[in-house]
Tab-separated table of C-alpha atoms in Angstrom:
chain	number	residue	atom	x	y	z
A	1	UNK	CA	-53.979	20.645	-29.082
A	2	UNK	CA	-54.195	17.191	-27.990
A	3	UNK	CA	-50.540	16.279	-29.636
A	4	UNK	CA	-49.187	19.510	-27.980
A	5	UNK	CA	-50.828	18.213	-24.524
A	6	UNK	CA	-49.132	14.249	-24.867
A	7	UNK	CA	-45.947	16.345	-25.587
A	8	UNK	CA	-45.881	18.420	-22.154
A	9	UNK	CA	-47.284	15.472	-20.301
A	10	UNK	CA	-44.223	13.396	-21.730
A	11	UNK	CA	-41.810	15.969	-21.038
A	12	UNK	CA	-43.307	16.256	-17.345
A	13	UNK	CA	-43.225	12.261	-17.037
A	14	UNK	CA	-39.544	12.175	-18.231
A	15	UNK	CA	-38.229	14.711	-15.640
A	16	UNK	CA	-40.261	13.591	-12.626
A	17	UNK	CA	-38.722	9.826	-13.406
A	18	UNK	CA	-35.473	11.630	-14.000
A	19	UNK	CA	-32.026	9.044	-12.980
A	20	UNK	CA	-29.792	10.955	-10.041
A	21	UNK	CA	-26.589	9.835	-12.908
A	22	UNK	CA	-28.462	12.143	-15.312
A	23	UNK	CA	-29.306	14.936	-13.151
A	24	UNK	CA	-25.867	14.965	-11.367
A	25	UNK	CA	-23.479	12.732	-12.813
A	26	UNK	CA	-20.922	12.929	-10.468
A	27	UNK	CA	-23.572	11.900	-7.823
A	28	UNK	CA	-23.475	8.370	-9.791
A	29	UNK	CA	-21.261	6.594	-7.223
A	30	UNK	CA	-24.723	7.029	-4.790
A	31	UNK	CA	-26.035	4.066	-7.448
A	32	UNK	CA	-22.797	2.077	-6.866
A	33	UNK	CA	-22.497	2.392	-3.122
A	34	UNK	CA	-26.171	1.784	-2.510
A	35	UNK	CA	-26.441	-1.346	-4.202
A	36	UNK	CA	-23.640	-2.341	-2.342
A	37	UNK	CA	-25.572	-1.811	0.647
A	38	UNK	CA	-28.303	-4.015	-0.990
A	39	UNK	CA	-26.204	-6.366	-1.643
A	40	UNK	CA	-25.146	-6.749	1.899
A	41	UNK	CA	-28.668	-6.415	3.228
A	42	UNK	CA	-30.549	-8.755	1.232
A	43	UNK	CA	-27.326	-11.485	2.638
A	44	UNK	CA	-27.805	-11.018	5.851
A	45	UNK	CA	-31.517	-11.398	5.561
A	46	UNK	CA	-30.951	-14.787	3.634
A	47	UNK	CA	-28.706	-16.442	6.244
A	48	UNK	CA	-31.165	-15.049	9.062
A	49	UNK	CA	-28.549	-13.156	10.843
A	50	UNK	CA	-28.138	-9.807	12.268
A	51	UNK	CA	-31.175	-9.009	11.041
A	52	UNK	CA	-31.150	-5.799	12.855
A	53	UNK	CA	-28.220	-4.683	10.458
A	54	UNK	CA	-29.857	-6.077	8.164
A	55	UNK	CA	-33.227	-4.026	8.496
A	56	UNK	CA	-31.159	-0.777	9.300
A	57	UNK	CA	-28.749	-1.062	5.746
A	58	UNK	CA	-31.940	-1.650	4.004
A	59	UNK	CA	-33.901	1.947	4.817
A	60	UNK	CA	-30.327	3.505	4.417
A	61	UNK	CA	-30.324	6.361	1.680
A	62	UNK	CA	-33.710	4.899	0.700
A	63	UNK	CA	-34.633	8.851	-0.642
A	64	UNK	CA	-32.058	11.591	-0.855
A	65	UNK	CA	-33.115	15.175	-1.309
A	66	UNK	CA	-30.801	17.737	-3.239
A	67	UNK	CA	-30.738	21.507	-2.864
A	68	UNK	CA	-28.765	23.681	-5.670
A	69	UNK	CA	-26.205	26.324	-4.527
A	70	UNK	CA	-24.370	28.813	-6.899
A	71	UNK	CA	-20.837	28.980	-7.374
A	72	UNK	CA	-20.116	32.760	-6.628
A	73	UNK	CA	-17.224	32.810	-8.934
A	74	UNK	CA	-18.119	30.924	-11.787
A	75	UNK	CA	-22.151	31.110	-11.801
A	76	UNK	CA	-22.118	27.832	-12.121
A	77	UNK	CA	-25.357	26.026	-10.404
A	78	UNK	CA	-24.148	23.031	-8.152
A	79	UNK	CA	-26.223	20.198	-6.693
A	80	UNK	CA	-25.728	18.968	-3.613
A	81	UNK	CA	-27.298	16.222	-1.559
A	82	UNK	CA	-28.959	17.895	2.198
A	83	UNK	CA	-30.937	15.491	3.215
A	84	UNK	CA	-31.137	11.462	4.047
A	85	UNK	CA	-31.215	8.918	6.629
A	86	UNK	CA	-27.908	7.062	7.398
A	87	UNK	CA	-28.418	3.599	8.996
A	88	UNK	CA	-24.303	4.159	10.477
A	89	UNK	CA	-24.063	0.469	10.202
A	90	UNK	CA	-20.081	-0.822	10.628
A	91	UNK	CA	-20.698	-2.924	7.391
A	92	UNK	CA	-22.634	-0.902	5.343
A	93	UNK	CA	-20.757	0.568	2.604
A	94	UNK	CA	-22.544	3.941	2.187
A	95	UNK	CA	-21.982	4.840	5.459
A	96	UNK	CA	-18.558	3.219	5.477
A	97	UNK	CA	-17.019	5.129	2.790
A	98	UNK	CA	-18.775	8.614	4.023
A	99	UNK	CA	-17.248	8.099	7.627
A	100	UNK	CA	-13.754	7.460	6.502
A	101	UNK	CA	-13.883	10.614	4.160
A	102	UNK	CA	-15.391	12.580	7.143
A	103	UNK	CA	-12.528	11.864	9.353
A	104	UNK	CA	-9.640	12.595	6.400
A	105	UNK	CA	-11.469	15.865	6.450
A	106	UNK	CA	-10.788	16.550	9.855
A	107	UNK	CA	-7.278	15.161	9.705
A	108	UNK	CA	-6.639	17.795	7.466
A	109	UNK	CA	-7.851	20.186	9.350
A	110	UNK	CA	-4.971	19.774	11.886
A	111	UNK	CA	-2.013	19.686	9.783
A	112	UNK	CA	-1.512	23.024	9.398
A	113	UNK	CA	-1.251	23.162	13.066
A	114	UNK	CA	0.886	20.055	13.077
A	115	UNK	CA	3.172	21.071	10.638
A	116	UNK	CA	3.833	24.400	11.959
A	117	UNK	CA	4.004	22.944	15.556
A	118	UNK	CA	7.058	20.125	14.010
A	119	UNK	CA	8.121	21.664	10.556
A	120	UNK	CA	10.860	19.539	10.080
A	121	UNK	CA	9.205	15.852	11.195
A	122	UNK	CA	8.318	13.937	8.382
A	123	UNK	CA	6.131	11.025	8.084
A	124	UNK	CA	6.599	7.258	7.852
A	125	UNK	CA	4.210	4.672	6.948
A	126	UNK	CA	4.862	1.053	8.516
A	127	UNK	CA	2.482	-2.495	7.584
A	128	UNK	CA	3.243	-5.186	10.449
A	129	UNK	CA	1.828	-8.740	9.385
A	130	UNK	CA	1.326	-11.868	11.417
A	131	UNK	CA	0.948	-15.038	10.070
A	132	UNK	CA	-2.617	-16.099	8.684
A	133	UNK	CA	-4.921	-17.231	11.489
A	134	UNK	CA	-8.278	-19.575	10.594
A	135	UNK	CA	-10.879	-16.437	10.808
A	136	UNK	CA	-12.265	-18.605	13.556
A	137	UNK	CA	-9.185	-17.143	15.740
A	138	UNK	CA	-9.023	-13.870	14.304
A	139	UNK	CA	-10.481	-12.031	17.741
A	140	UNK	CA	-7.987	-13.742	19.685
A	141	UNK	CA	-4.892	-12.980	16.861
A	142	UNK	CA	-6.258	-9.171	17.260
A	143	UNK	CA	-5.839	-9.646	20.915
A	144	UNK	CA	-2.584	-10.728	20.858
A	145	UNK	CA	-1.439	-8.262	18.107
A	146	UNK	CA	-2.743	-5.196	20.240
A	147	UNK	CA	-0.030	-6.867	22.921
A	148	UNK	CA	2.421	-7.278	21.134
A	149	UNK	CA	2.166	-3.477	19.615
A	150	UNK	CA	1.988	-2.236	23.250
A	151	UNK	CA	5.490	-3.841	23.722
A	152	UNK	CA	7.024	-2.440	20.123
A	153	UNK	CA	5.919	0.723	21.154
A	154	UNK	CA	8.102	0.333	24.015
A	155	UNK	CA	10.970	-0.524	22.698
A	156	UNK	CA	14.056	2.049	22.194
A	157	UNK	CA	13.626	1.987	18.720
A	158	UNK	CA	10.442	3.549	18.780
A	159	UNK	CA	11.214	5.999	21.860
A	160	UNK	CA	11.855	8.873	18.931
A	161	UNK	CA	8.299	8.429	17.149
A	162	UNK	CA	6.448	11.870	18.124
A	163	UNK	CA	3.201	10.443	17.007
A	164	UNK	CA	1.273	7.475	15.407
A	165	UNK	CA	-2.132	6.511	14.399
A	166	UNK	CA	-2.741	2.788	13.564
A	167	UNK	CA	-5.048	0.643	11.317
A	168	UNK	CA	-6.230	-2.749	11.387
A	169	UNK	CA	-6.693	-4.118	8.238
A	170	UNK	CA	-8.030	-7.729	7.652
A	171	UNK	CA	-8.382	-9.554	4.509
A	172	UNK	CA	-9.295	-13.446	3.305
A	173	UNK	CA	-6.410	-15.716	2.368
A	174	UNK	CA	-6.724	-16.148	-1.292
A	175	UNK	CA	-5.764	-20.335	-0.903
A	176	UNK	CA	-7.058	-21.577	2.482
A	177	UNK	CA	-10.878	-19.603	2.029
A	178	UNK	CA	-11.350	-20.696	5.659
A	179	UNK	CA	-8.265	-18.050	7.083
A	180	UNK	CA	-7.832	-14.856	7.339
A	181	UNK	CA	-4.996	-12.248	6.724
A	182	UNK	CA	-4.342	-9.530	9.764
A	183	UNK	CA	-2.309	-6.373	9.550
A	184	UNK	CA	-1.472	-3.082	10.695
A	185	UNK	CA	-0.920	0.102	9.122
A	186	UNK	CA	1.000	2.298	11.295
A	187	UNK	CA	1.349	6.445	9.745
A	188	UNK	CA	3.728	7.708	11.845
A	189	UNK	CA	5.282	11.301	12.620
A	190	UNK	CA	8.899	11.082	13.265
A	191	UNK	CA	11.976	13.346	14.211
A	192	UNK	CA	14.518	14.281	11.072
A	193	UNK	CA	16.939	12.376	13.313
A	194	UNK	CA	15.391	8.983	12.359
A	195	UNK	CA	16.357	9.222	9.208
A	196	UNK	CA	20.102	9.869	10.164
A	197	UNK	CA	21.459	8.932	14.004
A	198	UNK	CA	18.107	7.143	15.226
A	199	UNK	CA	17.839	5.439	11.744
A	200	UNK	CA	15.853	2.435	12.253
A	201	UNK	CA	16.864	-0.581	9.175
A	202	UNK	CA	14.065	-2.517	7.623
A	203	UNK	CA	15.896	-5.957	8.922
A	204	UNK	CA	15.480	-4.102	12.177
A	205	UNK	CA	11.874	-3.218	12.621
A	206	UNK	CA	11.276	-6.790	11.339
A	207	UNK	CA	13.051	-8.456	14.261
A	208	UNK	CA	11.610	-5.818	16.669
A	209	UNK	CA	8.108	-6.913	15.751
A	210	UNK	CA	9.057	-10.473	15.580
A	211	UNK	CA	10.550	-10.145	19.260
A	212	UNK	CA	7.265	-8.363	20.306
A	213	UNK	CA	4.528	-10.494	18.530
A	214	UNK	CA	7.135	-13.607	20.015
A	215	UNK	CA	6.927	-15.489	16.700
A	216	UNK	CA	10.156	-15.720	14.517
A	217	UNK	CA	8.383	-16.699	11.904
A	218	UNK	CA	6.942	-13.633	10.646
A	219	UNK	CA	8.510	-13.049	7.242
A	220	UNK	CA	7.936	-9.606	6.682
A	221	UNK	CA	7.251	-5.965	7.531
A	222	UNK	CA	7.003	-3.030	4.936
A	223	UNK	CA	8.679	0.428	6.223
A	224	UNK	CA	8.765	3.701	3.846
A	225	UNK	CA	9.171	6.828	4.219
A	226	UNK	CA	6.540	9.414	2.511
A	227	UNK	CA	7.749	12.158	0.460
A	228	UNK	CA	5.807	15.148	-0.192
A	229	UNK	CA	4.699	16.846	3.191
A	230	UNK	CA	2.182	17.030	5.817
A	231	UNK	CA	-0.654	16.781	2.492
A	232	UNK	CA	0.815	13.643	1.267
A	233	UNK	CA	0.786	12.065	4.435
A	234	UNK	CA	-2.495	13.078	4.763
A	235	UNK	CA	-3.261	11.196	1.859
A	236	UNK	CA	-1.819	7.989	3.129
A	237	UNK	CA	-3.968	8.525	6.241
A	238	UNK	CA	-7.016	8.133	4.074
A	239	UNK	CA	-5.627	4.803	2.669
A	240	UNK	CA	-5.239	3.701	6.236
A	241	UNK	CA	-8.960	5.114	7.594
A	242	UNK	CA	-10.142	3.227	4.597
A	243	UNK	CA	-8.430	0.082	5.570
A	244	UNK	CA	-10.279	-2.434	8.150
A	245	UNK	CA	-12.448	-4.420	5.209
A	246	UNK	CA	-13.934	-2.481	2.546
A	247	UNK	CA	-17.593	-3.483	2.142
A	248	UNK	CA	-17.400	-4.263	-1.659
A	249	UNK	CA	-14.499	-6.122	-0.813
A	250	UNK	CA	-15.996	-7.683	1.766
A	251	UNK	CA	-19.647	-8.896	0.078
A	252	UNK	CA	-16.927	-11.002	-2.427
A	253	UNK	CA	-16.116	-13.042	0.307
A	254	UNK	CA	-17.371	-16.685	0.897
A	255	UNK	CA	-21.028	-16.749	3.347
A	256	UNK	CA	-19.408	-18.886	5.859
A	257	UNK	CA	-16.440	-16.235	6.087
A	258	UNK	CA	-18.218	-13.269	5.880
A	259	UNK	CA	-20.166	-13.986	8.758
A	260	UNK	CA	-17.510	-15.630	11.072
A	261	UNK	CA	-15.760	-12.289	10.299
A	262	UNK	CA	-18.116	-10.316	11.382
A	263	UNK	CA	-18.840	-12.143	14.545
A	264	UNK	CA	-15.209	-11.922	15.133
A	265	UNK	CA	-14.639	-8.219	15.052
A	266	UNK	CA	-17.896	-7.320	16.419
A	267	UNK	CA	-17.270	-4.173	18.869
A	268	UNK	CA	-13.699	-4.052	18.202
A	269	UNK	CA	-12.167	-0.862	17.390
A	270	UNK	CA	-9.631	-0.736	14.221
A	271	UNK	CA	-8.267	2.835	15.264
A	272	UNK	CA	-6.072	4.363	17.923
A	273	UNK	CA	-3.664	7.098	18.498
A	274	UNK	CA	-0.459	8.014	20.307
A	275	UNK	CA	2.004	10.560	21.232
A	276	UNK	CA	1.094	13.910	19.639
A	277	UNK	CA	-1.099	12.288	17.574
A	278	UNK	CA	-3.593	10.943	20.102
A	279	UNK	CA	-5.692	14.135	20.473
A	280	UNK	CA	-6.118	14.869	17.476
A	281	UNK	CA	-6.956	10.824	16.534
A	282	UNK	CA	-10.135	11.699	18.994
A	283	UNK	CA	-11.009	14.903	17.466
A	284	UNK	CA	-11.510	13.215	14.035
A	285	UNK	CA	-13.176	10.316	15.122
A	286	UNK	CA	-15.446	11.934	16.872
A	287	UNK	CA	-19.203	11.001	16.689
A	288	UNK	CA	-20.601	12.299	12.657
A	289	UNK	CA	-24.111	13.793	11.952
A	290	UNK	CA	-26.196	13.861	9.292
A	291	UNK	CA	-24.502	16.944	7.650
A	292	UNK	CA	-21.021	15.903	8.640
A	293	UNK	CA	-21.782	12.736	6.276
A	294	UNK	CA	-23.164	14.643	3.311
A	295	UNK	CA	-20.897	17.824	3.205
A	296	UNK	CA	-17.943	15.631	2.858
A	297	UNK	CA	-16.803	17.359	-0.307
A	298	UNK	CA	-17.782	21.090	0.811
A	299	UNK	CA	-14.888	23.999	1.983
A	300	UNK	CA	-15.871	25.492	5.030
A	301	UNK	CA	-16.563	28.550	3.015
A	302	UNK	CA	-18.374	27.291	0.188
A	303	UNK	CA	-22.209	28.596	0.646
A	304	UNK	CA	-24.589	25.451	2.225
A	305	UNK	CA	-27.681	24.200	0.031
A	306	UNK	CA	-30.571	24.213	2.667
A	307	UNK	CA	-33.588	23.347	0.903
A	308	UNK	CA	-34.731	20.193	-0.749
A	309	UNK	CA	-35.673	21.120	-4.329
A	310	UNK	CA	-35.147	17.537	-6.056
A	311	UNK	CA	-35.572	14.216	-4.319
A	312	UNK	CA	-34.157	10.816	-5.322
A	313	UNK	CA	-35.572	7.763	-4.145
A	314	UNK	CA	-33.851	4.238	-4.483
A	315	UNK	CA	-35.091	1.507	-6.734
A	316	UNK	CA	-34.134	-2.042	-5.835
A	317	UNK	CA	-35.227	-3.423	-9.030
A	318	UNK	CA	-33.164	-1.461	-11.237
A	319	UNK	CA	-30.572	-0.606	-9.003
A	320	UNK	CA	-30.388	3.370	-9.448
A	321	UNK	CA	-32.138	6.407	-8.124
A	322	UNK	CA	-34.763	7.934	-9.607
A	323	UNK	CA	-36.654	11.314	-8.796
A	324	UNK	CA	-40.049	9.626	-9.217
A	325	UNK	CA	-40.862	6.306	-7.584
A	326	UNK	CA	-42.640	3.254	-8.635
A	327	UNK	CA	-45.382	0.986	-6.537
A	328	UNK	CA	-43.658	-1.737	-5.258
A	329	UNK	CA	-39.617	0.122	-4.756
């Protein structure tokens, strides 16, 4: 009896200090992202500032509850996460990642309506670059690159776009660790006609920008044209909502940068809209709940998990979630 007892008490032990990988192995990218998150917390409490981010990103996803739904088709039990506490920090990459996949979501949405509404517009995807500014300067390079867009927009070449949205992207120069590497990603909906009369050449949305930005030196500008649909250009969309500075991308850079950076873009916005475009660039950037931020992967019809049967709880020490917790996590 007392073997058989050790044996159930084991068993019990086991599943109550269950990993979240184990249980749900596609959940395992919660592991990853949070300990990005860490990562970025436990910096900005070393250098002593934005502490307040700092605090927030560390009680972000600390537990996560899961209900199970049922596939109705298949039978097939599915876990889903219903329940957690999102700090919504600008840097923090769980909340990052989540809020670009929320608005793709909603982009989608509207395509069918945009496609039917322009059937034969197709997309285009345009990158301006400026020269690399110290990151010292990179508020006042954004400042002037907003400008200088407001005048390209302008310009008779453009006059044909129907719509745009528009990304900022920034990156660290990979020789001079002190500068910084700003850019635009432009998706743009545009006439059939573009690509025959109104056909814009790549030598001639270079100069355009260059005339705009009012700096011949700019090199270069990438312009091409995306094949496959409204879906496809939906799926360049989510390359450019996931553009700005990717977290894990981010916590690789040098202290001194990292924190210039932020200071830098602090209350800037990396997003906006035009022509037939610019309504529906506010409907999907609208403000995200709790749910919006978990259901990311769900269908609108697919049956919602409601109550918490298995919760997860984040361990700093080892760097994974695990259903039971330990004194001191």
């Amino acid at each position: 009896r007392t073997k058989a007892t050790n044996c159930v008490n084991n068993t019990t032990e086991k599943q109550l200090d269950q990993a979240l990988s184990d249980y749900s192995p596609k959940d395992a990218k919660w592991d990853r992202d949070r300990s990005i998150t860490q990562d970025m917390s436990e910096f900005l409490y070393a250098v002593q500032r934005y502490e307040r981010w700092a605090e927030r990103m560390d009680g972000c996803t600390r537990s996560v509850g899961f209900g199970e739904i049922m596939n109705p088709e298949t039978g097939e039990i599915i876990k889903k996460a219903v329940e957690t506490f999102f700090c919504e920090c600008r840097h923090c990459t769980m909340c990052d990642g989540r809020k670009a996949l929320v608005r793709m979501g909603r982009f989608r949405e509207h395509l069918p309506k945009i496609e039917q509404e322009y059937p034969k517009a197709r997309w285009i995807l345009l990158t301006l670059t400026v020269p690399n500014c110290p990151v010292k300067e990179l508020r006042a390079t954004l400042g002037r690159m907003s400008k200088a867009w407001q005048r390209f927009s302008q310009r008779k070449h453009f006059k044909p776009v129907l719509g745009w949205i528009r990304a900022t992207e920034v990156t660290q120069e990979k020789k001079r660790k002190d500068y910084a590497h700003p850019h635009f990603h432009v998706l743009m909906l545009v006439p059939q006609r573009m690509f025959g009369k109104d056909y814009v050449t790549h030598a001639e949305w270079l100069q355009l920008w260059r005339d705009c930005y009012r700096d011949q030196s700019i090199t270069s500008v990438d312009v091409r044209s995306i094949r496959g649909g409204a879906m496809r250009g939906a799926m360049e969309t989510l390359k450019a909502f996931n553009y700005s500075m990717k977290v894990d991308d981010l916590i690789n850079r040098t202290p001194e940068w990292i924190l210039e950076y932020m200071n830098q873009v602090d209350h800037l916005r990396f997003m906006a809209g035009g022509g037939v475009l610019k309504d529906v660039l506010k409907k999907i950037d609208e403000p995200m709940s709790t749910e919006d931020m978990l259901n990311i992967d769900d269908d609108n019809d697919e049956p919602k998990a409601k109550e918490v049967i298995a919760r997860f709880t984040w361990r700093p020490s080892e760097r994974r979630y695990r259903m039971k917790t330990k004194k001191g996590d």
